[in-house]
mmCIF file of C-alpha atoms in Angstrom:
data_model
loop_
_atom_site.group_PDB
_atom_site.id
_atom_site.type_symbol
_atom_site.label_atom_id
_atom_site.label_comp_id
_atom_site.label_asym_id
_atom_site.label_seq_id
_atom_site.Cartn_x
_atom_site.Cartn_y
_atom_site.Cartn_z
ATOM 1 C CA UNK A 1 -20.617 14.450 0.993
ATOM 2 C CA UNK A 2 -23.312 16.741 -0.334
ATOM 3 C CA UNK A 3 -20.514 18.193 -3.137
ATOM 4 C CA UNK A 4 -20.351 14.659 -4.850
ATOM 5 C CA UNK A 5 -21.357 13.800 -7.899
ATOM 6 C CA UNK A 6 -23.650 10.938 -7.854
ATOM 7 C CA UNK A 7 -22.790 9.233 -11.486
ATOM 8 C CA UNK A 8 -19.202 10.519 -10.726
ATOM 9 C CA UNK A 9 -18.720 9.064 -7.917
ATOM 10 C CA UNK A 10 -20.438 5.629 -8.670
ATOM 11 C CA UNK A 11 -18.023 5.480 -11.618
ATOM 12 C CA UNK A 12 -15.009 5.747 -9.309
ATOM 13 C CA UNK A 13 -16.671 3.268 -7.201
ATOM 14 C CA UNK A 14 -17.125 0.503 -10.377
ATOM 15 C CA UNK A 15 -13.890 1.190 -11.107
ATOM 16 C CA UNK A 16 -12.327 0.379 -7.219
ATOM 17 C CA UNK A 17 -14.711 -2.569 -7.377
ATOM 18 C CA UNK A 18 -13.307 -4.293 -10.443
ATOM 19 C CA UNK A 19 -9.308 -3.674 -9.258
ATOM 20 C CA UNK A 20 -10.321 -5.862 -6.573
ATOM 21 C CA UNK A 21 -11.823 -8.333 -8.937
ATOM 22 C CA UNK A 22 -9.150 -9.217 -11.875
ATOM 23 C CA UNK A 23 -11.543 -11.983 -13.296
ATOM 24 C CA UNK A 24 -14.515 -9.157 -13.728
ATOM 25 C CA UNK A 25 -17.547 -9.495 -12.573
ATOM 26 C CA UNK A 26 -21.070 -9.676 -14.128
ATOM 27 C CA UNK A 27 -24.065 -6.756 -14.446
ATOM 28 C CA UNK A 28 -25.841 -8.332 -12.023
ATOM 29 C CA UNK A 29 -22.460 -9.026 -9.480
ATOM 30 C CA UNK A 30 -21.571 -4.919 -9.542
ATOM 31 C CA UNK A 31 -24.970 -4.295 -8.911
ATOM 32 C CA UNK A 32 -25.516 -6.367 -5.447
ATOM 33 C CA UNK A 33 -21.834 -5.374 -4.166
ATOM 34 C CA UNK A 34 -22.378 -1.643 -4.485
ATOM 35 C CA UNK A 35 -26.167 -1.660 -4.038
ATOM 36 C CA UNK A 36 -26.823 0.750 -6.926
ATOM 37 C CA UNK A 37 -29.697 0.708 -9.522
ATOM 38 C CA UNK A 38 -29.846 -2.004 -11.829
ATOM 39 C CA UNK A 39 -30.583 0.952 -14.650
ATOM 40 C CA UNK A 40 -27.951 3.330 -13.846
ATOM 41 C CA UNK A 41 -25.383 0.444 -13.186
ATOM 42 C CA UNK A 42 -25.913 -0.871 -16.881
ATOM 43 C CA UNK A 43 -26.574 2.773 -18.564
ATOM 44 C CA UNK A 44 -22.417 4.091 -16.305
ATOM 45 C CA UNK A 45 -20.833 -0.079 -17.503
ATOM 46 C CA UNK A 46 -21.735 -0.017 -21.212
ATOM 47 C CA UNK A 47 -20.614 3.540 -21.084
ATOM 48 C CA UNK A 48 -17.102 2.862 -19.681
ATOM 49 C CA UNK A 49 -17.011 -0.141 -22.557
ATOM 50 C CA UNK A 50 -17.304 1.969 -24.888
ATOM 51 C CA UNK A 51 -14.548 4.595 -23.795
ATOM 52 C CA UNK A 52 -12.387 1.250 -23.355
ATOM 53 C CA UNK A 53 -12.011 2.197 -19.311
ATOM 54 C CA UNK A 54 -13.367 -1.391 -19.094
ATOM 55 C CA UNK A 55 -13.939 -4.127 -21.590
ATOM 56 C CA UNK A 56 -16.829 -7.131 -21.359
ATOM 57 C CA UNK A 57 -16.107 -10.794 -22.149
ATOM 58 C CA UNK A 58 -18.459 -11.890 -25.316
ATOM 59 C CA UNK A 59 -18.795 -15.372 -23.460
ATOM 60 C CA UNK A 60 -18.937 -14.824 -19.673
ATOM 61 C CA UNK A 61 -20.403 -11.277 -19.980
ATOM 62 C CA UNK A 62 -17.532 -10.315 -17.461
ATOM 63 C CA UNK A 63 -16.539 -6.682 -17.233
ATOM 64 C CA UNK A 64 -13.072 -6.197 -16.424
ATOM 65 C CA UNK A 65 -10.571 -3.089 -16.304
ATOM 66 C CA UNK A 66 -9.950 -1.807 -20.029
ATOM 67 C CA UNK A 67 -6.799 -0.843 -21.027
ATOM 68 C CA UNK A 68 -8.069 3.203 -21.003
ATOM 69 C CA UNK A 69 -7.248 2.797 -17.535
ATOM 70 C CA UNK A 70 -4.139 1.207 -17.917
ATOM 71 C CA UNK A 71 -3.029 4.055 -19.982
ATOM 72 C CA UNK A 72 -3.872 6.046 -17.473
ATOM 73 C CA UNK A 73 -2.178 4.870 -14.685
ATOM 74 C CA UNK A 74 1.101 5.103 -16.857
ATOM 75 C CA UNK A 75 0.588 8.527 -17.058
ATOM 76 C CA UNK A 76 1.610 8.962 -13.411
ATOM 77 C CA UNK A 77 4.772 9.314 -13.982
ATOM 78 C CA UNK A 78 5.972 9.846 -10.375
ATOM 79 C CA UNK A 79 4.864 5.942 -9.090
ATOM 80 C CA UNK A 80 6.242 4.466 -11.959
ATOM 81 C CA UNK A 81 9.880 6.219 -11.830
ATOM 82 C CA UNK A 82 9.946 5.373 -8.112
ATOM 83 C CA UNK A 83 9.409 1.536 -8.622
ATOM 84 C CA UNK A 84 12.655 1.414 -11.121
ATOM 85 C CA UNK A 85 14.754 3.673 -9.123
ATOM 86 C CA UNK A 86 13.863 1.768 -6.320
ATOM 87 C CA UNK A 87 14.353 -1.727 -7.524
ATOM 88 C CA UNK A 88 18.272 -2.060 -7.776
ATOM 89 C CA UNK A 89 18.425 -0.673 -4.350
ATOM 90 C CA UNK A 90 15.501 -3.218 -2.868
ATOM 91 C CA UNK A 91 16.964 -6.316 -4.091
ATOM 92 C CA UNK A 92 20.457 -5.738 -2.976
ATOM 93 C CA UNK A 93 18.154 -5.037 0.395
ATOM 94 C CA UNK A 94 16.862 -8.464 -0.308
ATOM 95 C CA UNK A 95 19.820 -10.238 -1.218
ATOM 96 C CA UNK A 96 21.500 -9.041 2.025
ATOM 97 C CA UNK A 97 18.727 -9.805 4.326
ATOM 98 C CA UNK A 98 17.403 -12.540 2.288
ATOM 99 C CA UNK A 99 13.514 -11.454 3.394
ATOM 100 C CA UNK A 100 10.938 -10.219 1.210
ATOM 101 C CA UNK A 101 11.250 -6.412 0.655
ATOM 102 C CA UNK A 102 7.819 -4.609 -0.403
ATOM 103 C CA UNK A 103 7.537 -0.754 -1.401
ATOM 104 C CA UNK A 104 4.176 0.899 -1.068
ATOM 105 C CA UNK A 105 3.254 4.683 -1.470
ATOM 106 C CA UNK A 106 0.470 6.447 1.110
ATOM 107 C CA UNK A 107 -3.056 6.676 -0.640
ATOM 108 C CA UNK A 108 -5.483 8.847 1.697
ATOM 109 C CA UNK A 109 -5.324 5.967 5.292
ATOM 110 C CA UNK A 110 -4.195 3.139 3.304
ATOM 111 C CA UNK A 111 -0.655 1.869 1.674
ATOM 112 C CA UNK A 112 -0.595 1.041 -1.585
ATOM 113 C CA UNK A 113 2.191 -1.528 -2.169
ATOM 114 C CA UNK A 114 3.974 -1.240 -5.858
ATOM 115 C CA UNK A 115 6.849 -3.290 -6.219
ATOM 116 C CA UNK A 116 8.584 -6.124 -4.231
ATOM 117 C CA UNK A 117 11.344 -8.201 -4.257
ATOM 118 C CA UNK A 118 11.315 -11.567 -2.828
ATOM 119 C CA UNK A 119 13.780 -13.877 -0.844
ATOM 120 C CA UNK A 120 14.967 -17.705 -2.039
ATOM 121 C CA UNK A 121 12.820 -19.470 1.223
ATOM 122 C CA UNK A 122 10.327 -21.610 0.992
ATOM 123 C CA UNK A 123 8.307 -19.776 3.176
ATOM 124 C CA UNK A 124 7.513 -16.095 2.211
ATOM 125 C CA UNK A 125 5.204 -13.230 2.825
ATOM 126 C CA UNK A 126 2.060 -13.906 0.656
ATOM 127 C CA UNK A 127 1.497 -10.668 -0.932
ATOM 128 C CA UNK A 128 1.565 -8.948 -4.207
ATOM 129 C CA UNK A 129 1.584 -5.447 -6.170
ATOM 130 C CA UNK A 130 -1.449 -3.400 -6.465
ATOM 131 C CA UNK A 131 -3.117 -4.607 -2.672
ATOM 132 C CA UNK A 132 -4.209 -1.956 -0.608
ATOM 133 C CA UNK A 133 -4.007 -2.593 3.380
ATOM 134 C CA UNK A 134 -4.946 -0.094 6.009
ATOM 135 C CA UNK A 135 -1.774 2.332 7.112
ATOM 136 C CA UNK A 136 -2.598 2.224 10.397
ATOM 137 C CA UNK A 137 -2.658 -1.577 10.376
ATOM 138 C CA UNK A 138 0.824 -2.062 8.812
ATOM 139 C CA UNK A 139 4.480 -1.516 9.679
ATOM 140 C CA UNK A 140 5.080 0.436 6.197
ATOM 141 C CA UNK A 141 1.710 1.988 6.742
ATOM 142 C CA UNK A 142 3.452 3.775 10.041
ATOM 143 C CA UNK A 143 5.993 4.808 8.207
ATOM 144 C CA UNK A 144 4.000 6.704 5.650
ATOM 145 C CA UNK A 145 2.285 8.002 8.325
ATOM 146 C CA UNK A 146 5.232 9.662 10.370
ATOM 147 C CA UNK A 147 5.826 11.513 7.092
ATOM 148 C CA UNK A 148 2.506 13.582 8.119
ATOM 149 C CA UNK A 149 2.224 16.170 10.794
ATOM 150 C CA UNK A 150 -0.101 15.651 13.722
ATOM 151 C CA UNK A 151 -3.158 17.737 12.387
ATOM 152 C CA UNK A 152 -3.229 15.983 8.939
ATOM 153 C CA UNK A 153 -3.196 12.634 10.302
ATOM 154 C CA UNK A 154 -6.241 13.628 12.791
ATOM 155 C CA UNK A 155 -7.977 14.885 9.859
ATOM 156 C CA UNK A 156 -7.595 11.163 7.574
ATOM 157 C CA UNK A 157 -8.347 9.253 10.369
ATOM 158 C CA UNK A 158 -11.087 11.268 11.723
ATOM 159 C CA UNK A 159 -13.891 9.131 10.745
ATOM 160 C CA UNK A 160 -11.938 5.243 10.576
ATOM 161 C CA UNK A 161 -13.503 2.449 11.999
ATOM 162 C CA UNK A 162 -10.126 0.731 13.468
ATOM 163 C CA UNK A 163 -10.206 -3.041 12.639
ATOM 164 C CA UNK A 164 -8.480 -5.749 14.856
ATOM 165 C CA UNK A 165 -7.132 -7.711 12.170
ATOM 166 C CA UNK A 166 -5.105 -9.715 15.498
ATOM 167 C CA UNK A 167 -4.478 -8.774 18.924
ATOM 168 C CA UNK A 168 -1.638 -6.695 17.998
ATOM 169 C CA UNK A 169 -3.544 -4.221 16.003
ATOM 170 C CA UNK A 170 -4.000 -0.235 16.587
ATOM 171 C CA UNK A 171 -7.524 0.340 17.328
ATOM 172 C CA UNK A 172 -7.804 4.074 18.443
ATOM 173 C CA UNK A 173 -6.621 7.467 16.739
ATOM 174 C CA UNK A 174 -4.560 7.718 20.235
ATOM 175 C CA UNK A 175 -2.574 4.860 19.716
ATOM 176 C CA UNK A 176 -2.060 5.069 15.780
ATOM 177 C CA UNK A 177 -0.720 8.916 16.769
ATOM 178 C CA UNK A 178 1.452 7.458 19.486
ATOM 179 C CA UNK A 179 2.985 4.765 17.532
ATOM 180 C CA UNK A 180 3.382 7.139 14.393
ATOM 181 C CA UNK A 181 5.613 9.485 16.790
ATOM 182 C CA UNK A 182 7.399 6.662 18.096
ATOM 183 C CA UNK A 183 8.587 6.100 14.081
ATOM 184 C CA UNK A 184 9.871 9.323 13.928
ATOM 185 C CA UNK A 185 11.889 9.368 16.729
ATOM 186 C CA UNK A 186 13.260 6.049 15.812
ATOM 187 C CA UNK A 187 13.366 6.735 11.911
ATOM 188 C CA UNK A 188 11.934 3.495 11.499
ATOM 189 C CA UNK A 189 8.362 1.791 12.131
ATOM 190 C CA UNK A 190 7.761 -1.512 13.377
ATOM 191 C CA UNK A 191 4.397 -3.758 12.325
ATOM 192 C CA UNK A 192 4.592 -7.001 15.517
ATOM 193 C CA UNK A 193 2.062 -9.363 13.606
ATOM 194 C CA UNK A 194 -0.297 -6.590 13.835
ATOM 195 C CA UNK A 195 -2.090 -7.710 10.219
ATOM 196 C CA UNK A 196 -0.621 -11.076 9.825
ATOM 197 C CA UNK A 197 -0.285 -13.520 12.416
ATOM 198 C CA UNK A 198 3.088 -15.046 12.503
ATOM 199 C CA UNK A 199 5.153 -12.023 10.219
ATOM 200 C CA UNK A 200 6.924 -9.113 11.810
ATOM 201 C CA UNK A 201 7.859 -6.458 9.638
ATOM 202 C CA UNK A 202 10.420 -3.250 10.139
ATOM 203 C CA UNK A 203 9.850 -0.729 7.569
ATOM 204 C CA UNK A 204 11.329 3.346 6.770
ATOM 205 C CA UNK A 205 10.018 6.133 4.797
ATOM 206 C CA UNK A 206 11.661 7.846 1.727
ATOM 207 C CA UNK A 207 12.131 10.983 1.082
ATOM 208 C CA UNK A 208 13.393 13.349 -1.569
ATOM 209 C CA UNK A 209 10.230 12.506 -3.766
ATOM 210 C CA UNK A 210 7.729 15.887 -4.770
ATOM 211 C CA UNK A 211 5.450 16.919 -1.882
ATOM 212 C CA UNK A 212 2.054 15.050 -2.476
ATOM 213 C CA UNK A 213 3.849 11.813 -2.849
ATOM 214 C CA UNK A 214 4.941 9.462 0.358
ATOM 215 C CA UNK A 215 6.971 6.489 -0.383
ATOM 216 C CA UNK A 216 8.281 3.776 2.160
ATOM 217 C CA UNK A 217 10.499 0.672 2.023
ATOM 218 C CA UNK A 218 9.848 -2.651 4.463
ATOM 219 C CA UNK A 219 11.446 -5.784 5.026
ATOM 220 C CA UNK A 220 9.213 -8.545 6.347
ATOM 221 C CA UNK A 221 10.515 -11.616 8.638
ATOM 222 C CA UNK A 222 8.368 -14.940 9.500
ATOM 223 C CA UNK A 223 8.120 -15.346 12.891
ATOM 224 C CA UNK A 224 9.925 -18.273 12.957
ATOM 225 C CA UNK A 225 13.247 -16.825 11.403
ATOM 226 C CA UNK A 226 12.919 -14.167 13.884
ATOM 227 C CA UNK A 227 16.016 -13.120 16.326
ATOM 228 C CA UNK A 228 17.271 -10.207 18.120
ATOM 229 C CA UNK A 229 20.396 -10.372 15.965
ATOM 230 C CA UNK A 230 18.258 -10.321 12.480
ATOM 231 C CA UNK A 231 16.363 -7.518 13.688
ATOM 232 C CA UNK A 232 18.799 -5.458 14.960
ATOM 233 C CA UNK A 233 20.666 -6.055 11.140
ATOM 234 C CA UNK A 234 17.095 -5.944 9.596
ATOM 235 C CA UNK A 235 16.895 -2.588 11.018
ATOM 236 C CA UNK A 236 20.120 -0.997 10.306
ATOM 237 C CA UNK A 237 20.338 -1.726 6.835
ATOM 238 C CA UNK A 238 16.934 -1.121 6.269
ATOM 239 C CA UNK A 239 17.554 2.627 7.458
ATOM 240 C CA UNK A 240 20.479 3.218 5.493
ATOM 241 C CA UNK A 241 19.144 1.643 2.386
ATOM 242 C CA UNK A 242 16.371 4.196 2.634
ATOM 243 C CA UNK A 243 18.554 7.028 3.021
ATOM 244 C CA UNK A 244 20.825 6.031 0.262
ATOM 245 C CA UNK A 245 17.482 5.335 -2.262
ATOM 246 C CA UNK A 246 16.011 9.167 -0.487
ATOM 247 C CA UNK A 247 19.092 10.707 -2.067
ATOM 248 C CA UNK A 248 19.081 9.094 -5.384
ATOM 249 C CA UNK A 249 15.410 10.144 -5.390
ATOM 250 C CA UNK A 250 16.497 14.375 -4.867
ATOM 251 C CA UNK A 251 16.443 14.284 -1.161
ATOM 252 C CA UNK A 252 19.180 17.121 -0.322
ATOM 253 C CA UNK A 253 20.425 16.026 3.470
ATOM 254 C CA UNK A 254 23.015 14.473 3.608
ATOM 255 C CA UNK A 255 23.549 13.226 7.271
ATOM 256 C CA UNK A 256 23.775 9.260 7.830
ATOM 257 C CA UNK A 257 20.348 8.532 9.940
ATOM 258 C CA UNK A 258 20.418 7.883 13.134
ATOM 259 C CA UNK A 259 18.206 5.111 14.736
ATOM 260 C CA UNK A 260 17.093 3.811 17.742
ATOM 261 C CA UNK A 261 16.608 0.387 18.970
ATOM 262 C CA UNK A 262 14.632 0.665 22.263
#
C-alpha cells in the first residue's frame, strides 16, 4: 500500500462513499465515515465541486455525485453496449421464466449488477442497478468467478474477510475455489439463499466480450415458487440464453453448451 497516493486515493474513496449515498452527505458526515482530516476532507470536496465531479446543495449543504462523473462513466463504452445488447435477450429470459433476470459485470471480488429486467409477481427480488455485492457471496458472483483461472482468483481473494451473510454462505478461499470449479464443470453457478434468505438464484457467464471485461446473466426464484421442474427449466434456458447473447457479443464457438444438473 506504500505506492498509494494519499490525496489520490482519499478522492477515490469520497467518491465510493457518495455512490453509496444518492441523497449526499454533509462535510462533517464524509469526514466521520472515512475518518480523514476535517482540513484535507474540505480542501479534496470543494475541489471536486469545482471540477463538477460532485456538486453541493445551497440549502442542505449536501455533496452529491456531479455530473463530471456521470460523463465519465459514459465514456466506458464497453458496460454500456453490453446492457443494450443484452436487454432484448434478458427480457425474453424474463418473459419465459417470468423471474427477475439481473446482469452484473466482475469488479476486482465483487459483482457489479447493471441492468435487470423484472417479472409481473407481486413478490420480487428487491434489488436495483449500480449495487455492489460480494462475488463470492452470490450465484452471478460464481459465475464471474469461473471465468478466472485458479491463481488469479487466489490472488483477489487473498486478503477477504468472508462474511456469513446466512448459513449458506462461502466462508473460506477453499470453498469459494471449490464451488467456482463446480460452475465450470456445470457451465452454470448456483447461489442457495447464500445472501438472501428465502431467494435461490441460477446464474451463467458471458463470453465473447474483450479480455478485461467479465459479464454474467442470473435468474432469481423466491423460495416459495421454487420446484425441481422450474429449476431444471430455469437452468436450461438460462444456459442457452447466455450462449446465444455470448455470440451476439463476438464470442466465436459455436457449440450448443452442455450442462449438468447433479
Amino acid at each position: 500500500m506504500s505506492t498509494l497516493v494519499k490525496s489520490a486515493d482519499r478522492t477515490l474513496a469520497i467518491l465510493d462513499l457518495l455512490t453509496e449515498h444518492r441523497d449526499g452527505l454533509t462535510l462533517t458526515e464524509v469526514q466521520r465515515r472515512l475518518e480523514f482530516p476535517k482540513s484535507s476532507t474540505y480542501v479534496l470536496l470543494m475541489t471536486m465541486t469545482a471540477r463538477g465531479f460532485l456538486e453541493q446543495d445551497p440549502d442542505t449543504r449536501r455533496f452529491r455525485i456531479g455530473i463530471r462523473l456521470w460523463q465519465a462513466g459514459q465514456s466506458y463504452v464497453a458496460i454500456n453496449d453490453l446492457e443494450k445488447v443484452a436487454l432484448p435477450y434478458m427480457e425474453t429470459l424474463r418473459d419465459t421464466l417470468n423471474e427477475t433476470v439481473q446482469l452484473a459485470t466482475l469488479d476486482g471480488t465483487d459483482n457489479v449488477y447493471i441492468a435487470k429486467v423484472d417479472p409481473d409477481h407481486h413478490l420480487r427480488l428487491a434489488s436495483r442497478v449500480g449495487v455492489r455485492l460480494p462475488a463470492y457471496a452470490t450465484g452471478i458472483g460464481k459465475a464471474l468467478l469461473s471465468q478466472l483461472d485458479e491463481d488469479d482468483l487466489r490472488d483477489r481473494f487473498a486478503d477477504t474477510e468472508f462474511v456469513r451473510y446466512t448459513p449458506q454462505t462461502v466462508t473460506s478461499l477453499p470453498e469459494l475455489l471449490a464451488a467456482v470449479r463446480q460452475a465450470r464443470t456445470h457451465g452454470y453457478a448456483i447461489d442457495n439463499c447464500e445472501y438472501t434468505p428465502g431467494v435461490f438464484c441460477v446464474a451463467a457467464p458471458l463470453n465473447g466480450l474483450r479480455a478485461t471485461t467479465r459479464a454474467a446473466i442470473s435468474v432469481s426464484i423466491p423460495e416459495v415458487r421454487k420446484t425441481p421442474e422450474l429449476i431444471r427449466r430455469t437452468i436450461d434456458t438460462l444456459c442457452s440464453t447466455a450462449h446465444q447473447l455470448s455470440l451476439r457479443l463476438g464470442y466465436r464457438d459455436g457449440a450448443a453448451p452442455t450442462t449438468r444438473r447433479d
